[in-house]
Amino acid sequence: GAGVSQSPRYKVAKRGQDVALRCDPISGHVSLFWYQQALGQGPEFLTYFQNEAQLDKSGLPSDRFFAERPEGSVSTLKIQRTQQEDSAVYLCASSLQRGYEQYFGPGTRLTVT
Amino acid sequence: KQEVTQIPAALSVPEGENLVLNCSFTDSAIYNLQWFRQDPGKGLTSLLLIQSSQREQTSGRLNASLDKSSGRSTLYIAASQPGDSATYLCAVWRGANSKLTFGKGITLSVRP
């Protein structure tokens, strides 16, 4: 079956613009995670969904970051008023249930100019 | 706060060598430990997942071990090949509900 997909793969935004990043998890996967990966670093946790419920958003760096998963499948990560420090690769992962192996998408590379 | 360290940051070896990649973590109360591979510009591919009750897992030429008491895991790659060139990251889970905490990764280059 299909893996985790993310779109767009690349996004260039001017500082101050809003962006929306999409994640399509593996069908039937209940858990969904967002991570941020800066250049040369490991991914850092942003937020976690169990179905449509956002159970942990402790990693979101500011109130400019917002994530949703309204129907418990596709998720969107939105960044308002983008700043240069938001430039990174945003990775989405899904797992069958909590505590199970996570499968990652290819990521969206965001560049803020 | 859990911290995960991978040293060295980069490694270059000739083809055919057996090699060991190290991972250390500060909090031994982990649920699982997972090793990933990341190719340039790509997402993460899961290689091995070791549950806290296990000591090792094997998949093909890869073997991962876990020593919770010492806060260490190793990824052993047998008979390395140029296609093994990638960045290898380890990540730990604190609990079933928790997010992964990653190391910075080790960038491996296998020379033909």
mmCIF file of C-alpha atoms in Angstrom:
data_model
loop_
_atom_site.group_PDB
_atom_site.id
_atom_site.type_symbol
_atom_site.label_atom_id
_atom_site.label_comp_id
_atom_site.label_asym_id
_atom_site.label_seq_id
_atom_site.Cartn_x
_atom_site.Cartn_y
_atom_site.Cartn_z
ATOM 1 C CA GLY A 1 0.000 0.000 0.000
ATOM 2 C CA ALA A 2 0.948 3.651 -0.228
ATOM 3 C CA GLY A 3 3.195 5.182 2.394
ATOM 4 C CA VAL A 4 2.931 8.556 4.067
ATOM 5 C CA SER A 5 2.760 11.364 1.536
ATOM 6 C CA GLN A 6 3.361 15.069 2.030
ATOM 7 C CA SER A 7 2.731 18.088 -0.137
ATOM 8 C CA PRO A 8 4.159 20.296 -1.333
ATOM 9 C CA ARG A 9 7.638 18.789 -1.338
ATOM 10 C CA TYR A 10 9.207 22.240 -1.548
ATOM 11 C CA LYS A 11 7.834 25.590 -0.515
ATOM 12 C CA VAL A 12 9.422 29.024 -0.754
ATOM 13 C CA ALA A 13 7.671 31.740 1.203
ATOM 14 C CA LYS A 14 8.452 35.373 1.738
ATOM 15 C CA ARG A 15 8.762 36.437 5.322
ATOM 16 C CA GLY A 16 5.360 37.258 6.709
ATOM 17 C CA GLN A 17 3.413 34.917 4.431
ATOM 18 C CA ASP A 18 1.211 32.133 5.728
ATOM 19 C CA VAL A 19 1.879 28.545 4.599
ATOM 20 C CA ALA A 20 -0.030 25.266 4.841
ATOM 21 C CA LEU A 21 1.665 21.886 4.704
ATOM 22 C CA ARG A 22 -0.316 18.723 4.094
ATOM 23 C CA CYS A 23 0.212 15.170 5.323
ATOM 24 C CA ASP A 24 -1.624 12.063 4.099
ATOM 25 C CA PRO A 25 -0.923 9.232 6.561
ATOM 26 C CA ILE A 26 -1.055 5.545 5.816
ATOM 27 C CA SER A 27 -4.701 4.487 5.602
ATOM 28 C CA GLY A 28 -5.981 3.205 8.920
ATOM 29 C CA HIS A 29 -3.187 4.716 10.987
ATOM 30 C CA VAL A 30 -4.621 6.264 14.104
ATOM 31 C CA SER A 31 -1.571 8.185 15.320
ATOM 32 C CA LEU A 32 -0.005 11.094 13.447
ATOM 33 C CA PHE A 33 3.059 13.128 14.363
ATOM 34 C CA TRP A 34 4.680 16.298 13.005
ATOM 35 C CA TYR A 35 8.414 16.943 13.363
ATOM 36 C CA GLN A 36 10.690 19.824 12.361
ATOM 37 C CA GLN A 37 14.205 19.095 11.119
ATOM 38 C CA ALA A 38 16.737 21.893 10.841
ATOM 39 C CA LEU A 39 19.795 21.428 8.647
ATOM 40 C CA GLY A 40 22.290 19.029 10.209
ATOM 41 C CA GLN A 41 20.007 18.221 13.129
ATOM 42 C CA GLY A 42 17.740 15.368 14.092
ATOM 43 C CA PRO A 43 13.980 15.868 13.842
ATOM 44 C CA GLU A 44 12.305 17.698 16.729
ATOM 45 C CA PHE A 45 8.775 16.825 17.816
ATOM 46 C CA LEU A 46 6.067 19.395 17.136
ATOM 47 C CA THR A 47 2.673 17.812 17.762
ATOM 48 C CA TYR A 48 0.759 14.523 17.987
ATOM 49 C CA PHE A 49 -2.763 13.444 17.016
ATOM 50 C CA GLN A 50 -4.743 10.395 18.025
ATOM 51 C CA ASN A 51 -7.474 10.272 15.381
ATOM 52 C CA GLU A 52 -8.788 13.859 15.265
ATOM 53 C CA ALA A 53 -7.713 14.720 18.811
ATOM 54 C CA GLN A 54 -4.547 16.741 19.247
ATOM 55 C CA LEU A 55 -3.151 15.135 22.386
ATOM 56 C CA ASP A 56 0.230 16.833 22.557
ATOM 57 C CA LYS A 57 1.272 20.159 21.064
ATOM 58 C CA SER A 58 4.106 20.837 23.442
ATOM 59 C CA GLY A 59 6.673 21.055 20.646
ATOM 60 C CA LEU A 60 5.023 23.844 18.659
ATOM 61 C CA PRO A 61 7.561 26.688 18.855
ATOM 62 C CA SER A 62 5.103 29.568 18.898
ATOM 63 C CA ASP A 63 1.442 30.447 18.530
ATOM 64 C CA ARG A 64 2.135 31.055 14.842
ATOM 65 C CA PHE A 65 2.128 27.281 14.405
ATOM 66 C CA PHE A 66 -1.190 25.487 14.210
ATOM 67 C CA ALA A 67 -2.057 21.893 13.251
ATOM 68 C CA GLU A 68 -5.332 20.140 12.611
ATOM 69 C CA ARG A 69 -6.659 16.741 11.622
ATOM 70 C CA PRO A 70 -10.410 17.325 11.457
ATOM 71 C CA GLU A 71 -11.534 13.923 10.179
ATOM 72 C CA GLY A 72 -8.829 11.818 11.702
ATOM 73 C CA SER A 73 -6.956 11.202 8.467
ATOM 74 C CA VAL A 74 -5.298 14.050 6.524
ATOM 75 C CA SER A 75 -3.483 16.619 8.639
ATOM 76 C CA THR A 76 -2.432 20.177 7.900
ATOM 77 C CA LEU A 77 0.335 22.123 9.601
ATOM 78 C CA LYS A 78 -0.142 25.859 9.216
ATOM 79 C CA ILE A 79 2.468 28.486 9.910
ATOM 80 C CA GLN A 80 1.329 32.085 10.077
ATOM 81 C CA ARG A 81 3.530 35.111 9.410
ATOM 82 C CA THR A 82 6.537 32.963 8.527
ATOM 83 C CA GLN A 83 9.966 33.963 9.833
ATOM 84 C CA GLN A 84 13.412 32.989 8.550
ATOM 85 C CA GLU A 85 13.948 30.719 11.531
ATOM 86 C CA ASP A 86 10.989 28.640 10.338
ATOM 87 C CA SER A 87 13.100 27.407 7.411
ATOM 88 C CA ALA A 88 13.434 23.653 7.887
ATOM 89 C CA VAL A 89 12.152 20.319 6.669
ATOM 90 C CA TYR A 90 8.769 19.425 8.136
ATOM 91 C CA LEU A 91 8.256 15.692 8.513
ATOM 92 C CA CYS A 92 5.024 13.852 9.117
ATOM 93 C CA ALA A 93 4.848 10.329 10.542
ATOM 94 C CA SER A 94 1.996 7.938 11.215
ATOM 95 C CA SER A 95 1.618 4.740 13.193
ATOM 96 C CA LEU A 96 -1.069 2.109 13.461
ATOM 97 C CA GLN A 97 -1.712 2.923 17.089
ATOM 98 C CA ARG A 98 0.102 4.716 19.876
ATOM 99 C CA GLY A 99 3.340 2.997 20.753
ATOM 100 C CA TYR A 100 3.703 1.308 17.388
ATOM 101 C CA GLU A 101 6.468 1.871 14.831
ATOM 102 C CA GLN A 102 6.323 5.273 13.125
ATOM 103 C CA TYR A 103 6.498 5.597 9.343
ATOM 104 C CA PHE A 104 7.743 8.866 7.915
ATOM 105 C CA GLY A 105 6.828 10.830 4.815
ATOM 106 C CA PRO A 106 9.421 12.475 2.518
ATOM 107 C CA GLY A 107 8.999 15.853 4.185
ATOM 108 C CA THR A 108 8.307 19.392 3.015
ATOM 109 C CA ARG A 109 11.320 21.655 2.720
ATOM 110 C CA LEU A 110 10.260 25.177 3.667
ATOM 111 C CA THR A 111 12.515 28.087 2.807
ATOM 112 C CA VAL A 112 11.571 31.528 4.104
ATOM 113 C CA THR A 113 13.264 34.391 2.295
ATOM 114 C CA LYS B 1 14.905 15.924 29.757
ATOM 115 C CA GLN B 2 15.973 13.069 27.531
ATOM 116 C CA GLU B 3 19.068 13.752 25.436
ATOM 117 C CA VAL B 4 20.296 11.470 22.665
ATOM 118 C CA THR B 5 23.901 11.643 21.470
ATOM 119 C CA GLN B 6 25.479 10.100 18.402
ATOM 120 C CA ILE B 7 29.247 10.310 18.002
ATOM 121 C CA PRO B 8 31.030 10.735 15.657
ATOM 122 C CA ALA B 9 28.951 12.982 13.435
ATOM 123 C CA ALA B 10 30.502 11.503 10.307
ATOM 124 C CA LEU B 11 32.279 8.302 9.362
ATOM 125 C CA SER B 12 34.020 7.145 6.185
ATOM 126 C CA VAL B 13 34.957 3.497 5.659
ATOM 127 C CA PRO B 14 36.073 1.310 2.742
ATOM 128 C CA GLU B 15 33.591 -1.115 1.267
ATOM 129 C CA GLY B 16 33.396 -4.480 3.001
ATOM 130 C CA GLU B 17 34.136 -3.285 6.523
ATOM 131 C CA ASN B 18 31.978 -4.285 9.458
ATOM 132 C CA LEU B 19 31.098 -1.204 11.451
ATOM 133 C CA VAL B 20 29.365 -0.085 14.605
ATOM 134 C CA LEU B 21 27.354 3.103 15.051
ATOM 135 C CA ASN B 22 26.836 4.263 18.613
ATOM 136 C CA CYS B 23 23.919 5.960 20.306
ATOM 137 C CA SER B 24 23.694 7.056 23.936
ATOM 138 C CA PHE B 25 20.740 8.450 25.908
ATOM 139 C CA THR B 26 20.556 10.093 29.308
ATOM 140 C CA ASP B 27 17.282 8.703 30.699
ATOM 141 C CA SER B 28 17.198 4.901 30.869
ATOM 142 C CA ALA B 29 13.406 4.833 31.395
ATOM 143 C CA ILE B 30 12.656 4.329 27.728
ATOM 144 C CA TYR B 31 9.786 2.477 26.081
ATOM 145 C CA ASN B 32 11.356 1.708 22.698
ATOM 146 C CA LEU B 33 14.414 2.642 20.682
ATOM 147 C CA GLN B 34 14.307 2.964 16.916
ATOM 148 C CA TRP B 35 17.059 3.260 14.295
ATOM 149 C CA PHE B 36 16.374 5.134 11.071
ATOM 150 C CA ARG B 37 18.157 5.786 7.830
ATOM 151 C CA GLN B 38 17.867 9.104 5.987
ATOM 152 C CA ASP B 39 19.082 9.648 2.433
ATOM 153 C CA PRO B 40 19.812 13.211 1.260
ATOM 154 C CA GLY B 41 16.610 15.126 0.626
ATOM 155 C CA LYS B 42 14.456 12.220 1.721
ATOM 156 C CA GLY B 43 12.382 11.242 4.709
ATOM 157 C CA LEU B 44 13.289 8.670 7.336
ATOM 158 C CA THR B 45 13.205 4.942 6.723
ATOM 159 C CA SER B 46 12.766 2.773 9.794
ATOM 160 C CA LEU B 47 15.475 0.117 10.076
ATOM 161 C CA LEU B 48 14.944 -1.566 13.427
ATOM 162 C CA LEU B 49 12.781 -1.055 16.487
ATOM 163 C CA ILE B 50 13.876 -2.507 19.824
ATOM 164 C CA GLN B 51 11.353 -2.707 22.611
ATOM 165 C CA SER B 52 12.597 -1.959 26.115
ATOM 166 C CA SER B 53 12.258 -5.624 27.110
ATOM 167 C CA GLN B 54 14.478 -6.738 24.231
ATOM 168 C CA ARG B 55 18.234 -6.654 23.974
ATOM 169 C CA GLU B 56 18.671 -6.822 20.217
ATOM 170 C CA GLN B 57 16.971 -6.981 16.839
ATOM 171 C CA THR B 58 18.316 -8.197 13.511
ATOM 172 C CA SER B 59 17.370 -7.495 9.922
ATOM 173 C CA GLY B 60 19.617 -8.768 7.157
ATOM 174 C CA ARG B 61 23.076 -7.248 7.565
ATOM 175 C CA LEU B 62 21.882 -5.002 10.378
ATOM 176 C CA ASN B 63 21.888 -5.790 14.070
ATOM 177 C CA ALA B 64 20.864 -3.345 16.783
ATOM 178 C CA SER B 65 21.484 -3.876 20.479
ATOM 179 C CA LEU B 66 20.089 -2.085 23.503
ATOM 180 C CA ASP B 67 21.557 -1.745 26.991
ATOM 181 C CA LYS B 68 19.099 0.341 28.985
ATOM 182 C CA SER B 69 21.109 0.334 32.192
ATOM 183 C CA SER B 70 24.088 1.982 30.527
ATOM 184 C CA GLY B 71 21.972 4.164 28.243
ATOM 185 C CA ARG B 72 23.439 2.780 25.042
ATOM 186 C CA SER B 73 22.450 1.290 21.733
ATOM 187 C CA THR B 74 24.625 0.166 18.853
ATOM 188 C CA LEU B 75 23.798 -0.463 15.209
ATOM 189 C CA TYR B 76 26.076 -3.051 13.637
ATOM 190 C CA ILE B 77 26.368 -3.108 9.836
ATOM 191 C CA ALA B 78 28.058 -6.166 8.377
ATOM 192 C CA ALA B 79 30.012 -6.126 5.123
ATOM 193 C CA SER B 80 29.261 -2.480 4.351
ATOM 194 C CA GLN B 81 28.387 -1.468 0.784
ATOM 195 C CA PRO B 82 28.400 1.917 -1.017
ATOM 196 C CA GLY B 83 24.596 1.747 -0.976
ATOM 197 C CA ASP B 84 24.730 1.941 2.822
ATOM 198 C CA SER B 85 25.938 5.541 2.550
ATOM 199 C CA ALA B 86 23.345 7.680 4.349
ATOM 200 C CA THR B 87 22.680 9.365 7.676
ATOM 201 C CA TYR B 88 21.717 7.001 10.496
ATOM 202 C CA LEU B 89 19.616 8.356 13.341
ATOM 203 C CA CYS B 90 18.578 6.749 16.580
ATOM 204 C CA ALA B 91 15.499 7.831 18.476
ATOM 205 C CA VAL B 92 14.055 6.901 21.850
ATOM 206 C CA TRP B 93 10.520 6.831 23.162
ATOM 207 C CA ARG B 94 9.855 7.651 26.810
ATOM 208 C CA GLY B 95 6.397 6.059 26.873
ATOM 209 C CA ALA B 96 3.824 4.599 24.521
ATOM 210 C CA ASN B 97 2.197 7.981 24.080
ATOM 211 C CA SER B 98 5.332 9.967 23.723
ATOM 212 C CA LYS B 99 7.106 11.468 20.804
ATOM 213 C CA LEU B 100 10.462 10.298 19.552
ATOM 214 C CA THR B 101 13.577 12.098 20.774
ATOM 215 C CA PHE B 102 16.252 11.949 18.093
ATOM 216 C CA GLY B 103 20.010 12.173 17.996
ATOM 217 C CA LYS B 104 21.644 14.356 15.361
ATOM 218 C CA GLY B 105 22.635 11.342 13.309
ATOM 219 C CA ILE B 106 25.840 9.852 11.945
ATOM 220 C CA THR B 107 26.588 10.470 8.272
ATOM 221 C CA LEU B 108 28.162 7.330 6.863
ATOM 222 C CA SER B 109 30.129 7.191 3.634
ATOM 223 C CA VAL B 110 31.169 3.799 2.297
ATOM 224 C CA ARG B 111 33.942 4.118 -0.307
ATOM 225 C CA PRO B 112 34.000 1.660 -3.228
#
